[in-house]
Amino acid sequence: MNIKPIVAGNWKMYKTLSEGVSFVGNIRKRILDKEKVKVIFCPPFNSLFSIVETLDGTSFGVGAQNAHHESQGAFTGEISVEMLKSMGVQYVIIGHSERRHIFGESDTWVNRKIHAVLDGGLIPIFCIGESLEDRQKNQTMEILHRQIKMGLDGLDFIDPEKIIIAYEPVWAIGTGETATRDQVAEAHESVKSILCEMFDEQSSSVPILYGGSVNEKNATELIETEGVDGFLIGGASLKEDSFCSIIAQVTTNYKG
Ligand code: PEP
């Protein structure tokens, strides 16, 4: 199966409603070659509905940064998959390292959320990645194995068109430090083999994104790395020029 590369921007807790709407409106005008790359915006909850409206009729995707696994209830501050779906959201980032480390989300919670997102018909962008300490102790592959096994536990199969995995080494997120090509290739290869061990051969077509200080200077080298099907981008997705430049580099250099 041919994989279409993906560039997803995780805005974290940045941009007000008007800033977000004007940002996507401008990008919409600038990105002409939409056939070759799937671009997904993941703004904070406040802007989701208006951004879906602004992008109506285009092939741009819109994703949330989190969701609760229950469909409704007394969960102050949370949002359900059904609520996201009713706004026209198509993707949900699950298990981002900031959710795991700052908000204490465990693999068990991540697993419940993955099930809720899939059951609700949305596409999870399932984040995994080792900490600096894990890497220094040579435990990277073990950690990825655990996160994938637990995160996808209870699923009989995975449809490559209905799930995205993002390998994001925690030490590379927001630090300006990027993993080397060899480190990225090794991790992506390992993710693929864990998926094939858990599911059937088809799972080797699940898109695997890299995330961690991707910018306009390192995007070409990273997208040319074996096993990289696109990016999940934080900081550089907040600026029009850098985000458009990365999309253009992926469009030109992704070999599949
Ligand atoms: C992220 O938030 O998922 C991320 C990769 O951030 P940054 O690109 O800023 O490292």
Short mmCIF file of N, CA and C in Angstrom, two decimals, residues 16-138:
data_model
loop_
_atom_site.label_atom_id
_atom_site.label_comp_id
_atom_site.label_asym_id
_atom_site.label_seq_id
_atom_site.Cartn_x
_atom_site.Cartn_y
_atom_site.Cartn_z
N THR A 16 -4.93 32.07 20.12
CA THR A 16 -6.33 32.36 20.45
C THR A 16 -7.18 31.98 19.24
N LEU A 17 -8.49 32.11 19.39
CA LEU A 17 -9.39 31.77 18.29
C LEU A 17 -9.06 32.56 17.03
N SER A 18 -8.94 33.89 17.16
CA SER A 18 -8.72 34.69 15.95
C SER A 18 -7.34 34.41 15.35
N GLU A 19 -6.36 34.20 16.21
CA GLU A 19 -5.01 33.88 15.68
C GLU A 19 -5.03 32.55 14.92
N GLY A 20 -5.74 31.58 15.49
CA GLY A 20 -5.78 30.25 14.86
C GLY A 20 -6.49 30.27 13.53
N VAL A 21 -7.64 30.94 13.49
CA VAL A 21 -8.43 30.99 12.26
C VAL A 21 -7.65 31.73 11.17
N SER A 22 -7.02 32.82 11.52
CA SER A 22 -6.30 33.56 10.49
C SER A 22 -5.07 32.76 10.02
N PHE A 23 -4.45 32.03 10.93
CA PHE A 23 -3.29 31.19 10.57
C PHE A 23 -3.68 30.13 9.53
N VAL A 24 -4.75 29.37 9.81
CA VAL A 24 -5.11 28.30 8.86
C VAL A 24 -5.62 28.89 7.54
N GLY A 25 -6.29 30.05 7.65
CA GLY A 25 -6.77 30.72 6.43
C GLY A 25 -5.59 31.08 5.52
N ASN A 26 -4.52 31.56 6.11
CA ASN A 26 -3.33 31.92 5.33
C ASN A 26 -2.64 30.68 4.75
N ILE A 27 -2.54 29.65 5.56
CA ILE A 27 -1.87 28.42 5.07
C ILE A 27 -2.69 27.83 3.92
N ARG A 28 -3.99 27.86 4.08
CA ARG A 28 -4.89 27.34 3.04
C ARG A 28 -4.58 27.98 1.69
N LYS A 29 -4.29 29.27 1.72
CA LYS A 29 -3.99 29.97 0.46
C LYS A 29 -2.61 29.60 -0.08
N ARG A 30 -1.70 29.27 0.82
CA ARG A 30 -0.31 29.02 0.39
C ARG A 30 -0.02 27.60 -0.06
N ILE A 31 -0.72 26.62 0.50
CA ILE A 31 -0.41 25.22 0.15
C ILE A 31 -1.25 24.82 -1.05
N LEU A 32 -0.60 24.74 -2.20
CA LEU A 32 -1.34 24.44 -3.42
C LEU A 32 -1.31 22.95 -3.74
N ASP A 33 -0.20 22.29 -3.42
CA ASP A 33 -0.05 20.90 -3.81
C ASP A 33 -0.54 19.97 -2.70
N LYS A 34 -1.87 19.89 -2.55
CA LYS A 34 -2.41 19.15 -1.41
C LYS A 34 -2.53 17.65 -1.69
N GLU A 35 -2.32 17.26 -2.92
CA GLU A 35 -2.52 15.85 -3.28
C GLU A 35 -1.44 14.96 -2.68
N LYS A 36 -0.24 15.52 -2.55
CA LYS A 36 0.89 14.66 -2.20
C LYS A 36 1.14 14.52 -0.71
N VAL A 37 0.53 15.38 0.10
CA VAL A 37 0.78 15.31 1.54
C VAL A 37 -0.50 15.67 2.30
N LYS A 38 -0.74 14.92 3.39
CA LYS A 38 -1.90 15.21 4.23
C LYS A 38 -1.45 16.16 5.33
N VAL A 39 -2.07 17.32 5.39
CA VAL A 39 -1.71 18.30 6.42
C VAL A 39 -2.82 18.33 7.47
N ILE A 40 -2.42 18.20 8.73
CA ILE A 40 -3.41 18.16 9.82
C ILE A 40 -3.06 19.23 10.85
N PHE A 41 -4.06 20.03 11.21
CA PHE A 41 -3.87 21.05 12.26
C PHE A 41 -4.48 20.52 13.56
N CYS A 42 -3.73 20.60 14.64
CA CYS A 42 -4.25 20.19 15.95
C CYS A 42 -4.22 21.37 16.91
N PRO A 43 -5.22 22.24 16.82
CA PRO A 43 -5.28 23.41 17.70
C PRO A 43 -5.85 23.03 19.07
N PRO A 44 -5.80 23.96 20.03
CA PRO A 44 -6.48 23.70 21.31
C PRO A 44 -8.00 23.63 21.09
N PHE A 45 -8.71 23.13 22.09
CA PHE A 45 -10.15 22.89 21.95
C PHE A 45 -10.92 24.15 21.53
N ASN A 46 -10.50 25.31 22.04
CA ASN A 46 -11.27 26.55 21.81
C ASN A 46 -11.48 26.87 20.33
N SER A 47 -10.52 26.47 19.49
CA SER A 47 -10.59 26.88 18.08
C SER A 47 -11.06 25.78 17.15
N LEU A 48 -11.28 24.58 17.66
CA LEU A 48 -11.54 23.46 16.76
C LEU A 48 -12.70 23.72 15.80
N PHE A 49 -13.83 24.13 16.35
CA PHE A 49 -15.02 24.27 15.52
C PHE A 49 -14.81 25.30 14.41
N SER A 50 -14.25 26.44 14.76
CA SER A 50 -14.06 27.50 13.75
C SER A 50 -13.02 27.10 12.72
N ILE A 51 -12.04 26.34 13.15
CA ILE A 51 -11.00 25.92 12.19
C ILE A 51 -11.57 24.87 11.23
N VAL A 52 -12.40 23.99 11.73
CA VAL A 52 -13.08 23.04 10.83
C VAL A 52 -13.88 23.83 9.80
N GLU A 53 -14.58 24.86 10.24
CA GLU A 53 -15.40 25.67 9.31
C GLU A 53 -14.51 26.39 8.29
N THR A 54 -13.40 26.94 8.76
CA THR A 54 -12.50 27.67 7.87
C THR A 54 -11.92 26.75 6.79
N LEU A 55 -11.74 25.48 7.14
CA LEU A 55 -11.10 24.55 6.19
C LEU A 55 -12.12 23.70 5.43
N ASP A 56 -13.39 24.02 5.62
CA ASP A 56 -14.45 23.25 4.97
C ASP A 56 -14.21 23.18 3.46
N GLY A 57 -14.39 22.00 2.88
CA GLY A 57 -14.23 21.86 1.43
C GLY A 57 -12.79 21.68 0.99
N THR A 58 -11.87 21.58 1.93
CA THR A 58 -10.46 21.35 1.57
C THR A 58 -10.07 19.95 2.06
N SER A 59 -8.86 19.51 1.70
CA SER A 59 -8.42 18.20 2.17
C SER A 59 -7.58 18.31 3.44
N PHE A 60 -7.47 19.51 4.02
CA PHE A 60 -6.75 19.65 5.29
C PHE A 60 -7.52 18.90 6.38
N GLY A 61 -6.78 18.32 7.32
CA GLY A 61 -7.43 17.62 8.41
C GLY A 61 -7.35 18.45 9.69
N VAL A 62 -8.28 18.16 10.61
CA VAL A 62 -8.26 18.85 11.90
C VAL A 62 -8.27 17.80 13.02
N GLY A 63 -7.38 17.99 13.97
CA GLY A 63 -7.29 17.03 15.07
C GLY A 63 -7.32 17.72 16.42
N ALA A 64 -7.79 16.99 17.44
CA ALA A 64 -7.73 17.49 18.82
C ALA A 64 -6.45 16.95 19.46
N GLN A 65 -6.11 17.51 20.60
CA GLN A 65 -4.86 17.12 21.27
C GLN A 65 -5.07 16.08 22.36
N ASN A 66 -6.34 15.76 22.62
CA ASN A 66 -6.65 14.83 23.70
C ASN A 66 -8.15 14.53 23.66
N ALA A 67 -8.57 13.46 24.32
CA ALA A 67 -10.00 13.18 24.49
C ALA A 67 -10.12 12.26 25.70
N HIS A 68 -11.29 12.29 26.32
CA HIS A 68 -11.55 11.36 27.43
C HIS A 68 -12.13 10.07 26.85
N HIS A 69 -11.92 8.96 27.55
CA HIS A 69 -12.40 7.70 26.98
C HIS A 69 -13.89 7.47 27.21
N GLU A 70 -14.48 8.15 28.21
CA GLU A 70 -15.92 7.96 28.43
C GLU A 70 -16.70 8.85 27.45
N SER A 71 -17.93 8.45 27.15
CA SER A 71 -18.70 9.23 26.18
C SER A 71 -19.32 10.48 26.80
N GLN A 72 -19.59 10.44 28.10
CA GLN A 72 -20.09 11.62 28.82
C GLN A 72 -19.99 11.36 30.32
N GLY A 73 -20.22 12.39 31.13
CA GLY A 73 -20.20 12.16 32.57
C GLY A 73 -19.64 13.33 33.33
N ALA A 74 -19.47 13.13 34.63
CA ALA A 74 -18.98 14.19 35.51
C ALA A 74 -17.45 14.19 35.47
N PHE A 75 -16.90 14.73 34.39
CA PHE A 75 -15.44 14.77 34.21
C PHE A 75 -15.04 16.20 33.86
N THR A 76 -15.05 17.05 34.86
CA THR A 76 -14.80 18.48 34.65
C THR A 76 -13.51 18.73 33.87
N GLY A 77 -13.65 19.53 32.84
CA GLY A 77 -12.47 19.91 32.06
C GLY A 77 -12.14 18.96 30.93
N GLU A 78 -12.92 17.89 30.79
CA GLU A 78 -12.61 16.90 29.76
C GLU A 78 -13.56 17.03 28.56
N ILE A 79 -13.22 16.34 27.48
CA ILE A 79 -14.06 16.37 26.28
C ILE A 79 -14.12 14.95 25.71
N SER A 80 -15.27 14.58 25.15
CA SER A 80 -15.41 13.21 24.65
C SER A 80 -15.18 13.14 23.14
N VAL A 81 -14.96 11.94 22.68
CA VAL A 81 -14.76 11.71 21.24
C VAL A 81 -16.01 12.13 20.46
N GLU A 82 -17.17 11.80 21.02
CA GLU A 82 -18.43 12.16 20.36
C GLU A 82 -18.54 13.68 20.20
N MET A 83 -18.12 14.41 21.21
CA MET A 83 -18.18 15.88 21.14
C MET A 83 -17.24 16.40 20.06
N LEU A 84 -16.06 15.80 19.98
CA LEU A 84 -15.09 16.22 18.95
C LEU A 84 -15.66 15.91 17.57
N LYS A 85 -16.22 14.72 17.46
CA LYS A 85 -16.78 14.30 16.16
C LYS A 85 -17.89 15.24 15.72
N SER A 86 -18.71 15.66 16.67
CA SER A 86 -19.84 16.54 16.33
C SER A 86 -19.35 17.91 15.83
N MET A 87 -18.08 18.23 16.10
CA MET A 87 -17.53 19.50 15.59
C MET A 87 -16.85 19.31 14.24
N GLY A 88 -16.77 18.07 13.77
CA GLY A 88 -16.12 17.82 12.48
C GLY A 88 -14.64 17.48 12.60
N VAL A 89 -14.21 17.21 13.83
CA VAL A 89 -12.80 16.82 14.05
C VAL A 89 -12.60 15.38 13.55
N GLN A 90 -11.44 15.12 12.92
CA GLN A 90 -11.21 13.77 12.37
C GLN A 90 -10.10 12.99 13.07
N TYR A 91 -9.21 13.70 13.77
CA TYR A 91 -8.04 13.05 14.37
C TYR A 91 -7.95 13.42 15.86
N VAL A 92 -7.31 12.58 16.65
CA VAL A 92 -7.05 12.94 18.04
C VAL A 92 -5.65 12.47 18.43
N ILE A 93 -4.83 13.39 18.92
CA ILE A 93 -3.51 13.01 19.44
C ILE A 93 -3.74 12.29 20.77
N ILE A 94 -3.17 11.11 20.89
CA ILE A 94 -3.31 10.35 22.14
C ILE A 94 -1.92 9.97 22.67
N GLY A 95 -1.74 10.19 23.96
CA GLY A 95 -0.50 9.75 24.60
C GLY A 95 0.69 10.65 24.34
N HIS A 96 0.43 11.91 24.02
CA HIS A 96 1.56 12.83 23.83
C HIS A 96 2.40 12.84 25.10
N SER A 97 3.70 13.03 24.97
CA SER A 97 4.57 12.93 26.15
C SER A 97 4.22 13.98 27.21
N GLU A 98 3.68 15.14 26.77
CA GLU A 98 3.30 16.13 27.79
C GLU A 98 2.09 15.64 28.58
N ARG A 99 1.20 14.91 27.96
CA ARG A 99 0.06 14.32 28.68
C ARG A 99 0.58 13.23 29.63
N ARG A 100 1.52 12.43 29.13
CA ARG A 100 2.03 11.34 29.97
C ARG A 100 2.82 11.90 31.16
N HIS A 101 3.70 12.89 30.88
CA HIS A 101 4.62 13.31 31.95
C HIS A 101 4.08 14.43 32.83
N ILE A 102 3.34 15.38 32.25
CA ILE A 102 2.84 16.49 33.09
C ILE A 102 1.51 16.11 33.74
N PHE A 103 0.67 15.38 32.98
CA PHE A 103 -0.67 15.08 33.50
C PHE A 103 -0.81 13.63 33.97
N GLY A 104 0.29 12.91 33.97
CA GLY A 104 0.30 11.57 34.56
C GLY A 104 -0.50 10.51 33.81
N GLU A 105 -0.66 10.65 32.50
CA GLU A 105 -1.41 9.63 31.76
C GLU A 105 -0.61 8.34 31.64
N SER A 106 -1.21 7.27 32.07
CA SER A 106 -0.51 5.97 32.04
C SER A 106 -0.81 5.25 30.72
N ASP A 107 -0.08 4.16 30.48
CA ASP A 107 -0.34 3.35 29.29
C ASP A 107 -1.78 2.81 29.30
N THR A 108 -2.30 2.55 30.49
CA THR A 108 -3.67 2.04 30.60
C THR A 108 -4.67 3.09 30.12
N TRP A 109 -4.44 4.34 30.54
CA TRP A 109 -5.33 5.42 30.09
C TRP A 109 -5.21 5.62 28.59
N VAL A 110 -3.99 5.58 28.12
CA VAL A 110 -3.75 5.75 26.69
C VAL A 110 -4.52 4.68 25.92
N ASN A 111 -4.45 3.45 26.41
CA ASN A 111 -5.16 2.34 25.77
C ASN A 111 -6.67 2.58 25.73
N ARG A 112 -7.23 3.04 26.84
CA ARG A 112 -8.68 3.31 26.86
C ARG A 112 -9.04 4.38 25.85
N LYS A 113 -8.19 5.39 25.76
CA LYS A 113 -8.46 6.51 24.84
C LYS A 113 -8.36 6.04 23.38
N ILE A 114 -7.37 5.21 23.10
CA ILE A 114 -7.23 4.69 21.73
C ILE A 114 -8.51 3.93 21.34
N HIS A 115 -8.98 3.10 22.24
CA HIS A 115 -10.22 2.35 21.95
C HIS A 115 -11.38 3.31 21.72
N ALA A 116 -11.49 4.33 22.58
CA ALA A 116 -12.62 5.27 22.45
C ALA A 116 -12.55 6.00 21.11
N VAL A 117 -11.36 6.41 20.72
CA VAL A 117 -11.20 7.16 19.46
C VAL A 117 -11.56 6.26 18.27
N LEU A 118 -11.03 5.05 18.28
CA LEU A 118 -11.32 4.13 17.17
C LEU A 118 -12.81 3.76 17.14
N ASP A 119 -13.37 3.47 18.31
CA ASP A 119 -14.79 3.12 18.36
C ASP A 119 -15.66 4.27 17.88
N GLY A 120 -15.19 5.48 18.11
CA GLY A 120 -15.96 6.66 17.71
C GLY A 120 -15.74 7.02 16.24
N GLY A 121 -14.89 6.27 15.55
CA GLY A 121 -14.69 6.51 14.12
C GLY A 121 -13.71 7.64 13.81
N LEU A 122 -12.92 8.07 14.80
CA LEU A 122 -11.89 9.07 14.53
C LEU A 122 -10.52 8.36 14.45
N ILE A 123 -9.53 9.10 14.01
CA ILE A 123 -8.20 8.50 13.80
C ILE A 123 -7.24 8.94 14.90
N PRO A 124 -6.74 7.99 15.69
CA PRO A 124 -5.77 8.39 16.73
C PRO A 124 -4.39 8.65 16.13
N ILE A 125 -3.74 9.69 16.63
CA ILE A 125 -2.31 9.89 16.35
C ILE A 125 -1.64 9.47 17.66
N PHE A 126 -1.22 8.22 17.68
CA PHE A 126 -0.77 7.55 18.91
C PHE A 126 0.73 7.83 19.12
N CYS A 127 1.03 8.59 20.19
CA CYS A 127 2.42 9.01 20.43
C CYS A 127 3.14 8.07 21.38
N ILE A 128 4.35 7.75 21.02
CA ILE A 128 5.21 6.92 21.86
C ILE A 128 6.61 7.53 21.84
N GLY A 129 7.43 7.16 22.80
CA GLY A 129 8.80 7.68 22.77
C GLY A 129 9.47 7.53 24.12
N GLU A 130 10.77 7.38 24.09
CA GLU A 130 11.54 7.14 25.30
C GLU A 130 12.04 8.45 25.90
N SER A 131 12.29 8.44 27.20
CA SER A 131 12.87 9.60 27.87
C SER A 131 14.40 9.55 27.68
N LEU A 132 15.06 10.61 28.08
CA LEU A 132 16.52 10.65 27.99
C LEU A 132 17.13 9.54 28.84
N GLU A 133 16.55 9.38 30.02
CA GLU A 133 17.05 8.34 30.93
C GLU A 133 16.91 6.95 30.32
N ASP A 134 15.75 6.71 29.68
CA ASP A 134 15.55 5.40 29.02
C ASP A 134 16.63 5.18 27.96
N ARG A 135 16.91 6.23 27.18
CA ARG A 135 17.91 6.07 26.11
C ARG A 135 19.29 5.83 26.70
N GLN A 136 19.62 6.62 27.74
CA GLN A 136 20.95 6.44 28.33
C GLN A 136 21.13 5.05 28.94
N LYS A 137 20.02 4.47 29.37
CA LYS A 137 20.11 3.12 29.95
C LYS A 137 19.93 2.03 28.89
N ASN A 138 19.93 2.44 27.62
CA ASN A 138 19.75 1.48 26.52
C ASN A 138 18.41 0.76 26.57
#
